[in-house]
XYZ file of C-alpha atoms in Angstrom:
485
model
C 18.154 2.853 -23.996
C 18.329 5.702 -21.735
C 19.503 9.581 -22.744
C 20.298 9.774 -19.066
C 20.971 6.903 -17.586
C 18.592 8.071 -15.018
C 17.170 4.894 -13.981
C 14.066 4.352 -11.166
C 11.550 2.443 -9.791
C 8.162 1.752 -7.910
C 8.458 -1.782 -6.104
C 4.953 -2.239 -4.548
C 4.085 -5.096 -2.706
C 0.677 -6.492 -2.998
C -0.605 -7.362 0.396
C -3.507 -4.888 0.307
C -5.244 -2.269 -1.446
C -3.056 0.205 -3.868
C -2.460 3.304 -1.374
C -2.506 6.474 -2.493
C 0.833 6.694 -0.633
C 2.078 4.659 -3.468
C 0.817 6.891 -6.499
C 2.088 9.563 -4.312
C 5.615 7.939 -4.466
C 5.098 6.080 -8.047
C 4.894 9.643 -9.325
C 7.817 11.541 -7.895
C 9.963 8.916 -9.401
C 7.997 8.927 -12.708
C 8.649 12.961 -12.729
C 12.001 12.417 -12.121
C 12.522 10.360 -15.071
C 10.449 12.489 -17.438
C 13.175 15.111 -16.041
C 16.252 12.863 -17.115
C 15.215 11.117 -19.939
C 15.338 8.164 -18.224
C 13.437 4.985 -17.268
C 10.564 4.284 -14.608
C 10.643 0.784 -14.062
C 7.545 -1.062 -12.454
C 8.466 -4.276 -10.263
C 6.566 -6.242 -7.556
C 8.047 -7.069 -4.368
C 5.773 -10.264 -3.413
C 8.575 -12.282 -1.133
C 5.872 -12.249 1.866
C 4.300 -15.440 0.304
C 1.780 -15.064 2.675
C 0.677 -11.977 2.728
C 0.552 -11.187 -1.261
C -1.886 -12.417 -3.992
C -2.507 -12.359 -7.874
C -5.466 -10.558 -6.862
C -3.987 -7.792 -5.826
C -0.916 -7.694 -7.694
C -3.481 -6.931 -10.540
C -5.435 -4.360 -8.615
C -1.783 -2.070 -8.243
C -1.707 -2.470 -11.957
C -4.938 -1.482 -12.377
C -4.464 1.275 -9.823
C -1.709 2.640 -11.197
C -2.799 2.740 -14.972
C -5.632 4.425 -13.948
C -3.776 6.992 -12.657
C -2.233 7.811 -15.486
C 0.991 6.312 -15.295
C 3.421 4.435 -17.658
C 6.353 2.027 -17.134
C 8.784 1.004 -19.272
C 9.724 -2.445 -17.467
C 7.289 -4.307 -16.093
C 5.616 -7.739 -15.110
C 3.349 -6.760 -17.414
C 5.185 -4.956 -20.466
C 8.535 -7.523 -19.713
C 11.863 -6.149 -19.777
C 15.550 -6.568 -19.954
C 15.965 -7.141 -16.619
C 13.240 -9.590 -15.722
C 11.541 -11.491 -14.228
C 10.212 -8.056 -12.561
C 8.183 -10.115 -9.892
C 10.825 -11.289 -6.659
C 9.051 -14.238 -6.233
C 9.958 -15.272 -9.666
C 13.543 -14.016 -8.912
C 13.917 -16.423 -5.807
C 16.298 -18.806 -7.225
C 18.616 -15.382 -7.908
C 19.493 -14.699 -4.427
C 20.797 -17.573 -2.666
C 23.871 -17.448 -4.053
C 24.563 -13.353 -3.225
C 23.807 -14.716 0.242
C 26.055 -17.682 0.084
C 28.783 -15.191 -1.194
C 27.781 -13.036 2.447
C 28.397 -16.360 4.490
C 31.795 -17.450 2.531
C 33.392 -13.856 3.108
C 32.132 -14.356 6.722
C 29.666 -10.609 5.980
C 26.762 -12.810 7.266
C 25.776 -15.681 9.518
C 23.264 -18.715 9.929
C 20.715 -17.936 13.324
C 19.304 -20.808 14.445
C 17.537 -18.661 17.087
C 13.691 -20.108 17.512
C 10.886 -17.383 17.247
C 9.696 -18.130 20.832
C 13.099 -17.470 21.774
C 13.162 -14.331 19.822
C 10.287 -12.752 21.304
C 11.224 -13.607 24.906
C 14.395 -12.043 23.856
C 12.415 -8.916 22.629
C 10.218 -8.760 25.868
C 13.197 -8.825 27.761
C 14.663 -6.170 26.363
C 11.495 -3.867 25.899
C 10.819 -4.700 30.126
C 14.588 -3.140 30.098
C 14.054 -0.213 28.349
C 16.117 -1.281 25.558
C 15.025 -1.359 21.891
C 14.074 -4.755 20.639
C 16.854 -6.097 18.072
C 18.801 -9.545 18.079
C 20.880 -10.015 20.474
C 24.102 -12.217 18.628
C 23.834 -15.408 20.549
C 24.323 -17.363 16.672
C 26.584 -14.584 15.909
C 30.013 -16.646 17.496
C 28.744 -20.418 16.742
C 31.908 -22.066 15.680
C 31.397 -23.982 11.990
C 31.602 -27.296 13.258
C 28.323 -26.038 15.536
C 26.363 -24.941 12.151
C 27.145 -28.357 10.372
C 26.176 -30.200 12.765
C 22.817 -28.122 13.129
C 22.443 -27.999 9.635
C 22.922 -31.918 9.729
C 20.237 -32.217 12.374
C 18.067 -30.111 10.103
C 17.575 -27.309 12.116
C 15.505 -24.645 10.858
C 17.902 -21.573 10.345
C 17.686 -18.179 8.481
C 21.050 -15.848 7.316
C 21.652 -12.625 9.048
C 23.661 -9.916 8.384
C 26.690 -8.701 10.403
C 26.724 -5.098 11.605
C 30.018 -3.051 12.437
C 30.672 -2.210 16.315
C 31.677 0.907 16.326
C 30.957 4.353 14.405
C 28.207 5.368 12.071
C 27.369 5.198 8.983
C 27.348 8.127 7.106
C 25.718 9.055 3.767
C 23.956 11.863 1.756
C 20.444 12.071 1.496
C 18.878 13.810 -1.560
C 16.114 15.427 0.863
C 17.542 15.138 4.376
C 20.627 15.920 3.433
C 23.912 14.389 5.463
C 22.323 11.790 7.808
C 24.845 9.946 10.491
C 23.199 6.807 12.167
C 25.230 4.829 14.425
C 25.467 1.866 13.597
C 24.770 -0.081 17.218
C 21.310 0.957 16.480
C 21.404 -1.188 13.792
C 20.094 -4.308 14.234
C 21.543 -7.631 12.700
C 19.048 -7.846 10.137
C 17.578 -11.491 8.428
C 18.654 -11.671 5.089
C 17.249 -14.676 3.981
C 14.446 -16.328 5.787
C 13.601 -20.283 6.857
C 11.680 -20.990 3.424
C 14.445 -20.004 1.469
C 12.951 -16.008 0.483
C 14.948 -13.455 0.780
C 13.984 -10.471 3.280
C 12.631 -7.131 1.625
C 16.276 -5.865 2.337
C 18.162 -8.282 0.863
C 15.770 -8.317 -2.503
C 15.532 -5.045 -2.514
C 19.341 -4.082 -2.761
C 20.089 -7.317 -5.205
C 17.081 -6.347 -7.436
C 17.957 -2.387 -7.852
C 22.006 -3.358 -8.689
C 21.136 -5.763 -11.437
C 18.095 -3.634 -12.778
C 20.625 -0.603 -12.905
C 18.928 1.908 -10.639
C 20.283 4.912 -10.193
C 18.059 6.787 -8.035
C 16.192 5.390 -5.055
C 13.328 7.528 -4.275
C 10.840 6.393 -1.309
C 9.044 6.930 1.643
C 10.886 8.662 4.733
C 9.729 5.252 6.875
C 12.718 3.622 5.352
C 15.440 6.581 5.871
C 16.252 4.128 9.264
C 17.124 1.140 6.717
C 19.926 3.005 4.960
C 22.652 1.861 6.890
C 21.572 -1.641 5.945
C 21.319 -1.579 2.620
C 24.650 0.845 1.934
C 25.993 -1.846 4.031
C 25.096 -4.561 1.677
C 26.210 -2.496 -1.554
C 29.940 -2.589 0.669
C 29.673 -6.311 1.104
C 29.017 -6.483 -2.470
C 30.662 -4.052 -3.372
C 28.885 -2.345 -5.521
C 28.123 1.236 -6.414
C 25.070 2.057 -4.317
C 22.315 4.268 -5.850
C 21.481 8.333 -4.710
C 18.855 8.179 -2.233
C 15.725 10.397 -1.601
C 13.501 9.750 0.991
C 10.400 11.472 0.591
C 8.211 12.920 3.455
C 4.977 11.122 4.261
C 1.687 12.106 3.428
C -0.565 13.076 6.635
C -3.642 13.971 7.535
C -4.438 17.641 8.769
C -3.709 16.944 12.299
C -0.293 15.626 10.960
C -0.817 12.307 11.724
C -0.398 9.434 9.188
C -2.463 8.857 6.681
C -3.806 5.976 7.525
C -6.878 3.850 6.598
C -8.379 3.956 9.837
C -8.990 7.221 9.526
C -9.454 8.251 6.586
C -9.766 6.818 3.136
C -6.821 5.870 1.271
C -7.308 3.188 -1.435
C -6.832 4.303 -4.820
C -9.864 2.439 -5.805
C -12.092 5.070 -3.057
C -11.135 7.855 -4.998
C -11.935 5.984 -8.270
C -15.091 4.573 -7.402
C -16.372 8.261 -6.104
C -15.369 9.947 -9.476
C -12.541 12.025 -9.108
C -10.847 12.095 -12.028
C -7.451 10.647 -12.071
C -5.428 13.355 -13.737
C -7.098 15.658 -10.772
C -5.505 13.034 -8.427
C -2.240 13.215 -9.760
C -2.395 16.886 -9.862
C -3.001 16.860 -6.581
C -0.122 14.623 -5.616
C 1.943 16.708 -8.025
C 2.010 19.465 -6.289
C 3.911 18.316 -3.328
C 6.824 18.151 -5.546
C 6.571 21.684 -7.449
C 6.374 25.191 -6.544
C 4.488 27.507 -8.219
C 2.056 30.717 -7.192
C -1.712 30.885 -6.364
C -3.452 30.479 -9.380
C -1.136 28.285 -11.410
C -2.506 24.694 -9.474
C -4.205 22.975 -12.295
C -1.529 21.498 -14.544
C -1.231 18.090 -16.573
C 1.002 15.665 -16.215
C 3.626 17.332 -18.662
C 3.118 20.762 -16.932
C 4.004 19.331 -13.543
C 7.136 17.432 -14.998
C 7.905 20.736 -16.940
C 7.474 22.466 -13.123
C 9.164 19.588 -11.054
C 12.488 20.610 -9.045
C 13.748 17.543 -7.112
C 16.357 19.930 -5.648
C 13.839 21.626 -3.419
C 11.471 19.173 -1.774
C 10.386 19.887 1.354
C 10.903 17.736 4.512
C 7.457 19.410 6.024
C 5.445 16.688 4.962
C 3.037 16.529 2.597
C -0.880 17.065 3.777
C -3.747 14.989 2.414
C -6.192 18.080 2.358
C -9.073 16.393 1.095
C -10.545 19.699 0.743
C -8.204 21.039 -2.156
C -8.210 17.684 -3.622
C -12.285 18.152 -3.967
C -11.586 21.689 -5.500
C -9.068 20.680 -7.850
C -11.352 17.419 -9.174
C -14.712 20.594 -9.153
C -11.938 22.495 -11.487
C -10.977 19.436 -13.696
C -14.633 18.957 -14.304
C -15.555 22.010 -15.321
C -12.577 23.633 -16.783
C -10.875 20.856 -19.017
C -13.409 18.664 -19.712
C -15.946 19.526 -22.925
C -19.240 18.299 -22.300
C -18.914 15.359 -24.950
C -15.538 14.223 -22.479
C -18.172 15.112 -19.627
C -20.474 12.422 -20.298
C -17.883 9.799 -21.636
C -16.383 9.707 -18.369
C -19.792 9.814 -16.365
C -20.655 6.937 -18.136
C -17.104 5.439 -17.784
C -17.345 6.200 -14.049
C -21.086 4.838 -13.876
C -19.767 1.206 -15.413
C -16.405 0.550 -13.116
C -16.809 -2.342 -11.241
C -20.361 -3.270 -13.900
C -21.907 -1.011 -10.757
C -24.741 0.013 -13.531
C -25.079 -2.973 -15.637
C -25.012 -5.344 -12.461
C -27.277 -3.256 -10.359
C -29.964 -2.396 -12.822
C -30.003 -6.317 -13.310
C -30.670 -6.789 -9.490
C -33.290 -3.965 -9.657
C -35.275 -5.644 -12.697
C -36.998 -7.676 -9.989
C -37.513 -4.999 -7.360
C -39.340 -2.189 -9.047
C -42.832 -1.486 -10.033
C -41.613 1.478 -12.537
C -38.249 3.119 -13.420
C -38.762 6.168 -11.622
C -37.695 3.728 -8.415
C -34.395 3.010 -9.461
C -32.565 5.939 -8.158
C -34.321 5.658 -4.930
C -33.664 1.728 -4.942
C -29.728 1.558 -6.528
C -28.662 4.810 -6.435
C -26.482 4.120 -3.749
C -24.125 2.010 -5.554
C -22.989 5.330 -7.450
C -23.280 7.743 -4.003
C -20.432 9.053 -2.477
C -22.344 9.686 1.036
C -25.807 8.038 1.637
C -26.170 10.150 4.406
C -26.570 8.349 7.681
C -28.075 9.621 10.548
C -29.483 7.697 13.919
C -32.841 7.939 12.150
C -31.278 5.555 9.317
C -30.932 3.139 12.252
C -34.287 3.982 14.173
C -36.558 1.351 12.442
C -33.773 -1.714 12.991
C -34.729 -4.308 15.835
C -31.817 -4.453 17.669
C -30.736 -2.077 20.308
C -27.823 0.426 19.023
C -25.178 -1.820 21.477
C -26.284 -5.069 19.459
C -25.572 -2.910 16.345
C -22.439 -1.689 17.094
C -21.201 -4.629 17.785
C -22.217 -6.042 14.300
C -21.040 -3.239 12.435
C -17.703 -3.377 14.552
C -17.028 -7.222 14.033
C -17.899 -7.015 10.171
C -15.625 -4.005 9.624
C -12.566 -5.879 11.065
C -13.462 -9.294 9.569
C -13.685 -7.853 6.262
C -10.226 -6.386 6.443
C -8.826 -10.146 6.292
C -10.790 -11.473 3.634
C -8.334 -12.250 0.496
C -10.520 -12.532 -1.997
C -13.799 -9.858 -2.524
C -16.512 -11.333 -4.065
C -20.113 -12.184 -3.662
C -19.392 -15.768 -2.405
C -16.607 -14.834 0.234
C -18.633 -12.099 1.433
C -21.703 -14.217 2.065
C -19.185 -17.423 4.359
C -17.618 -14.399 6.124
C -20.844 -12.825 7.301
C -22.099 -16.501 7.936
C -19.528 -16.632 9.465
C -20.101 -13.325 11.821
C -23.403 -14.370 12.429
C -22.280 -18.053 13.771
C -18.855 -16.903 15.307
C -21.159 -13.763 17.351
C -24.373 -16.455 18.398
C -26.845 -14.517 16.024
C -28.793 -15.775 13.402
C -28.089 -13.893 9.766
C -31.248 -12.280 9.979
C -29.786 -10.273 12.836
C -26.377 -9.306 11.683
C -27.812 -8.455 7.834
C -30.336 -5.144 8.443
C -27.994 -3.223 9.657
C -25.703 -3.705 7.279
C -27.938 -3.007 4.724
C -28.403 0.236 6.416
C -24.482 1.243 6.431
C -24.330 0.399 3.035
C -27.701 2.017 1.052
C -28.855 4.262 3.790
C -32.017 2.343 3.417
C -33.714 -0.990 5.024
C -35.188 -1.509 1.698
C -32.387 -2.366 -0.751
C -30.738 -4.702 -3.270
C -29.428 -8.292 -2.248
C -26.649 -7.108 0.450
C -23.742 -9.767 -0.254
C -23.921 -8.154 -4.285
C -24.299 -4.807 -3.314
C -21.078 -5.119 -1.101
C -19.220 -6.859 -4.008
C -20.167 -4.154 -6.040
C -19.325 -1.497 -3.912
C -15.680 -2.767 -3.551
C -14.026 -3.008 -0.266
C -12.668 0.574 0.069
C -16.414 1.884 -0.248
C -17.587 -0.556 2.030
C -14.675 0.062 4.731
C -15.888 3.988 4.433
C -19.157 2.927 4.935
C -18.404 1.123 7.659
C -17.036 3.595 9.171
C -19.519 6.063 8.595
C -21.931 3.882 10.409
C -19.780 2.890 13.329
C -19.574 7.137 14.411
C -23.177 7.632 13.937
C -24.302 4.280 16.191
C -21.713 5.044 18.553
C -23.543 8.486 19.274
C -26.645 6.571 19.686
C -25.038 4.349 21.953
C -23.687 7.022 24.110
C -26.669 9.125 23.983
C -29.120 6.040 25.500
C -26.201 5.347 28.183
């Protein structure tokens, strides 16, 4: 199946918007395989039931075939080593975790979460770092039948060694040591009967054969844990790589809040995906000035996992812009040029959908651009005069703008309807009547108080536009509001 034997993974989990964090990762490890011959498997890690959806289980799909990318095991190709969803896996773990409690590796905590987090404030007013504290760790097993009996709600947790460290060999970092009383006594299995991200996580890679384990430096910390579990098992663990994180120029994370980081942002403003992965690519290569633009073969051709960097990685939005400039112009003809302008111009329907709620609005054509244009813009310029003509005071429009942006961050589902009850919702939640909380949106989102029907436009838009937006409106009423103060 494999020349190599090389086998690796992305395991997303689909509680949010594809982050570019995760094509960022998704294509080191798809590099990496090009470089062996090997596999790059695809597999969603959905066991928080309550934070993951269909919805957007299909938008990291979506994400990540836009970007270029292929898999050769999949929830959506299938694969020898299916079901490649952990939800669908759940009946697979219990008895791994059974095993854990027969060999006495784990143990049943019957520890209540309001006595958790009174344990954790107790230990964070000491000075101490919050992690469980054992009290289920010495409960003799006449104790757990009898609570188990009584149907007490319990989960399984892991038992860490005492003393020493564990040691192991990072393909980045090199030799790490981390002792192992900083390890906490991690759940393995939760109250509903779903495994922990750890405990899935180190099942799923040993029977889908992975080799290589390459992720984000956020989970270096978790090592211990899950070479632990290999032991318990014992198993062959895989060669780990923990990558370093993308940041922003200031070096702090990349995060949403500050800047734009949805896959779907970058495709909805038209950069061009192989630009994007370019981009990304070049974190992992090293090359002189003047050899940047390269394909995805020429990067794989280029790639060196043996001399990544632990610097970290900087989101220069800058070069990113550059490269895409270069991508357009240099290896597109102008045939490809208009094929993807018009394949840009119809993601979402944003064309077909918005003429259609133009029709109605227009006395001739020549108003369209003036009237929809914004649902292809990548800035619609706001300034306080954008905001000048509203009726209520910049405070009262702050305060919409700010309520909105966080409400809209909960909402599963994005769609005209749910965007209409949430802002109903605003409005009756805040004491206003819709009237009030709907111009300045309409504002933030077209640049204009003379637009298309808002709760479409929005759902047309998409919510990483709209967040930016958002956003983009908050700064330039907040200098309003500071100026009149």
């Amino acid at each position: 199946m494999t020349t190599s034997g090389v086998r690796v993974r992305i395991a997303p989990s689909p509680t949010g918007e594809p982050h570019v964090g995760t094509a960022y990762i998704a294509l080191f490890n798809y590099l990496f395989a090009k470089k062996h011959g090997g596999e790059f498997i695809l597999r969603i890690e959905d066991t928080d039931a309550t934070r993951s959806t269909r919805e957007y289980e299909e938008k990291v799909l979506e994400a990540l075939k836009w970007t270029g990318l292929t898999w050769s095991e999949g929830p959506d190709v299938g694969g020898p080593y299916g079901p490649y969803r952990q939800s669908e896996r759940k009946d697979m773990y219990w008895p791994y975790a059974q095993d854990l409690l027969d060999k006495g590796h784990a143990f049943r905590c019957f520890c209540t979460p309001q006595r958790l987090e009174e344990m954790r404030e107790a230990q964070r007013a000491a000075g101490k770092p919050p992690g469980y504290d054992g009290l289920c760790l010495h409960l003799k097993a006449e104790e757990v039948t009898a609570k188990m009996e009584a149907g007490e709600p319990s989960v399984v947790r892991m038992k860490i060694p005492t003393e020493g460290s564990c040691d192991f060999h990072d393909g980045v970092y090199g030799d790490v040591s981390i002792p192992w009383e900083s390890v906490d006594m991690q759940v393995l299995i939760k109250a509903d009967g779903m495994p922990t991200y750890h405990m899935a996580n180190v099942i799923d890679d040993h029977l889908m054969k992975i080799t290589h384990v390459a992720r984000g430096e956020e989970w270096l910390a978790s090592v211990p844990k899950h070479i632990l579990l290999y032991r318990y098992f014992g198993w062959q663990e895989p060669v780990f790589m923990h990558l370093s994180l993308m940041r922003n120029a200031d070096k702090s994370k990349l995060s949403k809040r500050k800047n734009p980081t949805s896959i779907s942002y970058y495709s909805a403003l038209g950069y061009l995906p192989e630009a994007l992965m370019n981009f990304l690519g070049l974190f992992f290569i090293q090359i002189a000035e003047g050899e940047e633009l390269l394909s995805m073969d020429e990067l794989a051709a280029k790639f060196d996992p043996d001399a990544l960097s632990k610097a970290g990685a900087i989101f220069d939005i800058q070069k990113l812009d550059w490269l895409n400039g270069r991508w357009l112009r240099e290896k597109l003809t102008p045939e490809e040029f208009i094929a993807r302008t018009l394949e840009w111009a119809m993601l979402n329907q944003r064309l077909t959908e918005g003429l259609k709620l133009s029709q109605s609005r227009v006395s001739k054509l020549g108003e369209l651009p003036n009237l929809a244009g914004f649902l292809l813009s990548g800035d619609v310029g706001l300034t306080p005069a954008s905001f000048a003509g509203l009726k209520s005071k910049p405070e009262e429009v702050l305060e919409i703008l700010t309520t909105v942006a966080t409400d809209l961050e909960k909402m599963p589902d994005w769609n005209v309807e749910a965007i209409e009850a949430e802002l109903r919702d605003v409005a009756e939640r805040t004491g206003k009547k819709l009237r009030v909380v709907t111009p300045p949106l309409f504002v933030a989102m077209s640049g204009s108080s003379r637009s298309l029907p808002l709760f479409d436009s929005m759902a047309l838009l998409g919510r990483s536009v709209v967040r930016q937006r958002l956003k983009a409106a908050i700064a330039v009423v907040t200098t309003m509001v500071g100026a009149a103060g």
